[in-house]
């Protein structure tokens, strides 16, 4: 049995770790709530944008020649990988990366092109590290954007993607991100960015109103498309942040619970060891007095 | 139903909702010119350019800076999808001034790999912000109220 002093040292270190994980857990909890608020407050814009785009896509039908909607034979694809910058969040990053790898296989089958070239655009350090470590091709990287990304940063990502698409460097662009379902569940989700597939109109009351267009429907439509791509990146980015803190919250709660269990076990062992030592001492004293 | 209809106005950006309320009239910087929108306006979809959007509510105008975007009118509902928007009363003029100077400096130096369109857009927004803040001040500072004859004359 280890000495009581050794056990005492271990108890102290386990309790220290527990305190740290507890602190990280509390911070994650409040940051998750703030990240969720950001997701909600950005929703009205994207919902309105999608409604408009759906209404207009029927008006602008026959204008499939817009650069961002052009469907070409797929030679090269790009995958935007949304991951957190930091760890201590359980298997979150690993799950996103695994989903991206599965997506590559799906794309090979869907496009019927086994030689499809895949390049990555890493948003977040965890994804970047994986792409570099596994020797894959990195088209661009965006890290340290923070919890509250500036729209300018998101626009830079969107520009990189649309420029590469228009220059025909890539023919397909997907995005994979951890969708925030609840604190306990974050689902890695793929999403097609380019070519843009305009959302279809949900059942709405009444027909599409007869708009007056200024300047004209096609111009407005082509102005809406890049914004649509931006929201398709912005919303998932915000959800990635929320998912990260949720996953961290759960991981740290488990760690704290484990630390507490371990500390309880060690305390028991410590008490037993102490008692054994006392008993031995008493026996020795009694034996000495008797002799 | 003798009650006069009003407009319901929402101004949203990708980040947040800037305004959500009733109005008697909206004045917007349309891409083809300044637009005045009253209740019962025909359905309209237009591009917006950088400029000031005014919402008249309770007889008083409130100014907003709009950094371009879209405006939709449909059944007395006005929806503004703005690339950038801010209440005139909350504009930080020193920050806008600094952004203007920075953009001008970049345009003057023309460094390698400069994205001229982006910098020019940045400059336009900064100038627009300052202009809207200036209009707001002239209209009588913090409280949103209609301009007096004197102010209009000056």
mmCIF file of N, CA, C and O in Angstrom, chain B residues 14-51:
data_model
loop_
_atom_site.group_PDB
_atom_site.id
_atom_site.type_symbol
_atom_site.label_atom_id
_atom_site.label_comp_id
_atom_site.label_asym_id
_atom_site.label_seq_id
_atom_site.Cartn_x
_atom_site.Cartn_y
_atom_site.Cartn_z
ATOM 1 N N UNK B 14 -27.058 40.654 -41.174
ATOM 2 C CA UNK B 14 -26.718 39.253 -40.911
ATOM 3 C C UNK B 14 -26.497 39.027 -39.418
ATOM 4 O O UNK B 14 -26.697 37.935 -38.917
ATOM 5 N N UNK B 15 -26.109 40.093 -38.698
ATOM 6 C CA UNK B 15 -25.778 39.904 -37.290
ATOM 7 C C UNK B 15 -26.966 40.078 -36.359
ATOM 8 O O UNK B 15 -27.078 39.392 -35.368
ATOM 9 N N UNK B 16 -27.834 41.053 -36.681
ATOM 10 C CA UNK B 16 -28.886 41.344 -35.718
ATOM 11 C C UNK B 16 -30.035 42.103 -36.363
ATOM 12 O O UNK B 16 -29.949 42.522 -37.512
ATOM 13 N N UNK B 17 -31.101 42.273 -35.590
ATOM 14 C CA UNK B 17 -32.220 43.080 -36.017
ATOM 15 C C UNK B 17 -31.999 44.491 -35.495
ATOM 16 O O UNK B 17 -31.822 44.691 -34.294
ATOM 17 N N UNK B 18 -31.975 45.478 -36.396
ATOM 18 C CA UNK B 18 -31.664 46.835 -35.983
ATOM 19 C C UNK B 18 -32.934 47.599 -35.626
ATOM 20 O O UNK B 18 -32.954 48.414 -34.717
ATOM 21 N N UNK B 19 -34.007 47.322 -36.358
ATOM 22 C CA UNK B 19 -35.268 48.007 -36.081
ATOM 23 C C UNK B 19 -36.420 47.072 -36.409
ATOM 24 O O UNK B 19 -36.379 46.339 -37.395
ATOM 25 N N UNK B 20 -37.443 47.117 -35.582
ATOM 26 C CA UNK B 20 -38.620 46.294 -35.823
ATOM 27 C C UNK B 20 -39.792 47.051 -35.207
ATOM 28 O O UNK B 20 -39.916 47.110 -33.994
ATOM 29 N N UNK B 21 -40.603 47.694 -36.051
ATOM 30 C CA UNK B 21 -41.711 48.462 -35.493
ATOM 31 C C UNK B 21 -42.596 49.059 -36.574
ATOM 32 O O UNK B 21 -42.398 48.833 -37.761
ATOM 33 N N UNK B 22 -43.584 49.848 -36.118
ATOM 34 C CA UNK B 22 -44.541 50.458 -37.036
ATOM 35 C C UNK B 22 -43.978 51.780 -37.562
ATOM 36 O O UNK B 22 -43.107 52.391 -36.949
ATOM 37 N N UNK B 23 -44.502 52.216 -38.705
ATOM 38 C CA UNK B 23 -44.067 53.504 -39.261
ATOM 39 C C UNK B 23 -45.146 54.046 -40.174
ATOM 40 O O UNK B 23 -45.960 53.299 -40.722
ATOM 41 N N UNK B 24 -45.155 55.378 -40.322
ATOM 42 C CA UNK B 24 -46.105 56.007 -41.252
ATOM 43 C C UNK B 24 -45.483 56.165 -42.631
ATOM 44 O O UNK B 24 -46.171 56.230 -43.628
ATOM 45 N N UNK B 25 -44.153 56.230 -42.640
ATOM 46 C CA UNK B 25 -43.476 56.429 -43.909
ATOM 47 C C UNK B 25 -42.022 55.999 -43.797
ATOM 48 O O UNK B 25 -41.407 56.090 -42.729
ATOM 49 N N UNK B 26 -41.498 55.510 -44.914
ATOM 50 C CA UNK B 26 -40.093 55.131 -44.973
ATOM 51 C C UNK B 26 -39.454 55.830 -46.155
ATOM 52 O O UNK B 26 -40.055 55.891 -47.232
ATOM 53 N N UNK B 27 -38.274 56.374 -45.926
ATOM 54 C CA UNK B 27 -37.526 57.030 -46.983
ATOM 55 C C UNK B 27 -36.226 56.278 -47.148
ATOM 56 O O UNK B 27 -35.437 56.209 -46.210
ATOM 57 N N UNK B 28 -36.004 55.702 -48.334
ATOM 58 C CA UNK B 28 -34.861 54.799 -48.470
ATOM 59 C C UNK B 28 -33.968 55.185 -49.646
ATOM 60 O O UNK B 28 -34.460 55.720 -50.647
ATOM 61 N N UNK B 29 -32.658 54.915 -49.527
ATOM 62 C CA UNK B 29 -31.723 55.219 -50.613
ATOM 63 C C UNK B 29 -31.713 54.118 -51.666
ATOM 64 O O UNK B 29 -30.850 53.266 -51.664
ATOM 65 N N UNK B 30 -32.695 54.115 -52.566
ATOM 66 C CA UNK B 30 -32.778 53.092 -53.602
ATOM 67 C C UNK B 30 -31.657 53.235 -54.611
ATOM 68 O O UNK B 30 -31.085 54.312 -54.772
ATOM 69 N N UNK B 31 -31.330 52.134 -55.284
ATOM 70 C CA UNK B 31 -30.224 52.179 -56.241
ATOM 71 C C UNK B 31 -30.557 53.109 -57.412
ATOM 72 O O UNK B 31 -29.678 53.660 -58.058
ATOM 73 N N UNK B 32 -31.871 53.313 -57.662
ATOM 74 C CA UNK B 32 -32.270 54.170 -58.783
ATOM 75 C C UNK B 32 -32.703 55.551 -58.308
ATOM 76 O O UNK B 32 -33.272 56.319 -59.072
ATOM 77 N N UNK B 33 -32.493 55.807 -57.029
ATOM 78 C CA UNK B 33 -32.863 57.114 -56.504
ATOM 79 C C UNK B 33 -33.573 56.987 -55.177
ATOM 80 O O UNK B 33 -33.963 55.889 -54.772
ATOM 81 N N UNK B 34 -33.730 58.129 -54.485
ATOM 82 C CA UNK B 34 -34.378 58.117 -53.177
ATOM 83 C C UNK B 34 -35.832 57.681 -53.317
ATOM 84 O O UNK B 34 -36.536 58.097 -54.239
ATOM 85 N N UNK B 35 -36.294 56.822 -52.398
ATOM 86 C CA UNK B 35 -37.650 56.281 -52.481
ATOM 87 C C UNK B 35 -38.452 56.705 -51.260
ATOM 88 O O UNK B 35 -37.949 56.627 -50.153
ATOM 89 N N UNK B 36 -39.685 57.131 -51.473
ATOM 90 C CA UNK B 36 -40.576 57.363 -50.353
ATOM 91 C C UNK B 36 -41.640 56.276 -50.361
ATOM 92 O O UNK B 36 -42.284 56.054 -51.376
ATOM 93 N N UNK B 37 -41.803 55.593 -49.247
ATOM 94 C CA UNK B 37 -42.774 54.500 -49.211
ATOM 95 C C UNK B 37 -43.846 54.809 -48.180
ATOM 96 O O UNK B 37 -43.553 55.044 -47.001
ATOM 97 N N UNK B 38 -45.094 54.836 -48.625
ATOM 98 C CA UNK B 38 -46.237 55.071 -47.752
ATOM 99 C C UNK B 38 -47.049 53.784 -47.663
ATOM 100 O O UNK B 38 -46.877 52.874 -48.469
ATOM 101 N N UNK B 39 -47.962 53.728 -46.689
ATOM 102 C CA UNK B 39 -48.836 52.542 -46.624
ATOM 103 C C UNK B 39 -49.561 52.322 -47.949
ATOM 104 O O UNK B 39 -49.826 53.265 -48.688
ATOM 105 N N UNK B 40 -49.901 51.100 -48.229
ATOM 106 C CA UNK B 40 -50.557 50.662 -49.466
ATOM 107 C C UNK B 40 -49.668 50.808 -50.686
ATOM 108 O O UNK B 40 -50.153 50.923 -51.804
ATOM 109 N N UNK B 41 -48.383 50.816 -50.466
ATOM 110 C CA UNK B 41 -47.452 50.855 -51.592
ATOM 111 C C UNK B 41 -47.543 49.528 -52.347
ATOM 112 O O UNK B 41 -47.764 48.482 -51.756
ATOM 113 N N UNK B 42 -47.335 49.574 -53.649
ATOM 114 C CA UNK B 42 -47.358 48.353 -54.455
ATOM 115 C C UNK B 42 -46.152 47.488 -54.083
ATOM 116 O O UNK B 42 -45.133 48.013 -53.636
ATOM 117 N N UNK B 43 -46.259 46.160 -54.266
ATOM 118 C CA UNK B 43 -45.111 45.291 -53.977
ATOM 119 C C UNK B 43 -43.880 45.761 -54.749
ATOM 120 O O UNK B 43 -43.969 46.034 -55.947
ATOM 121 N N UNK B 44 -42.785 45.853 -54.037
ATOM 122 C CA UNK B 44 -41.568 46.413 -54.631
ATOM 123 C C UNK B 44 -40.358 45.650 -54.115
ATOM 124 O O UNK B 44 -40.308 45.251 -52.958
ATOM 125 N N UNK B 45 -39.416 45.462 -55.008
ATOM 126 C CA UNK B 45 -38.152 44.857 -54.601
ATOM 127 C C UNK B 45 -37.049 45.676 -55.234
ATOM 128 O O UNK B 45 -36.994 45.812 -56.451
ATOM 129 N N UNK B 46 -36.192 46.239 -54.403
ATOM 130 C CA UNK B 46 -35.167 47.116 -54.960
ATOM 131 C C UNK B 46 -33.834 46.936 -54.249
ATOM 132 O O UNK B 46 -33.776 46.470 -53.111
ATOM 133 N N UNK B 47 -32.783 47.299 -54.969
ATOM 134 C CA UNK B 47 -31.462 47.342 -54.350
ATOM 135 C C UNK B 47 -31.326 48.658 -53.611
ATOM 136 O O UNK B 47 -31.903 49.666 -54.018
ATOM 137 N N UNK B 48 -30.559 48.644 -52.550
ATOM 138 C CA UNK B 48 -30.276 49.882 -51.821
ATOM 139 C C UNK B 48 -28.805 50.210 -51.988
ATOM 140 O O UNK B 48 -27.973 49.325 -52.095
ATOM 141 N N UNK B 49 -28.519 51.520 -52.017
ATOM 142 C CA UNK B 49 -27.113 51.887 -51.994
ATOM 143 C C UNK B 49 -26.768 52.445 -50.621
ATOM 144 O O UNK B 49 -27.638 52.561 -49.755
ATOM 145 N N UNK B 50 -25.529 52.779 -50.424
ATOM 146 C CA UNK B 50 -25.092 53.321 -49.144
ATOM 147 C C UNK B 50 -25.770 54.664 -48.925
ATOM 148 O O UNK B 50 -25.787 55.512 -49.822
ATOM 149 N N UNK B 51 -26.351 54.868 -47.762
ATOM 150 C CA UNK B 51 -26.987 56.156 -47.512
ATOM 151 C C UNK B 51 -27.849 56.140 -46.273
ATOM 152 O O UNK B 51 -27.739 55.252 -45.421
#
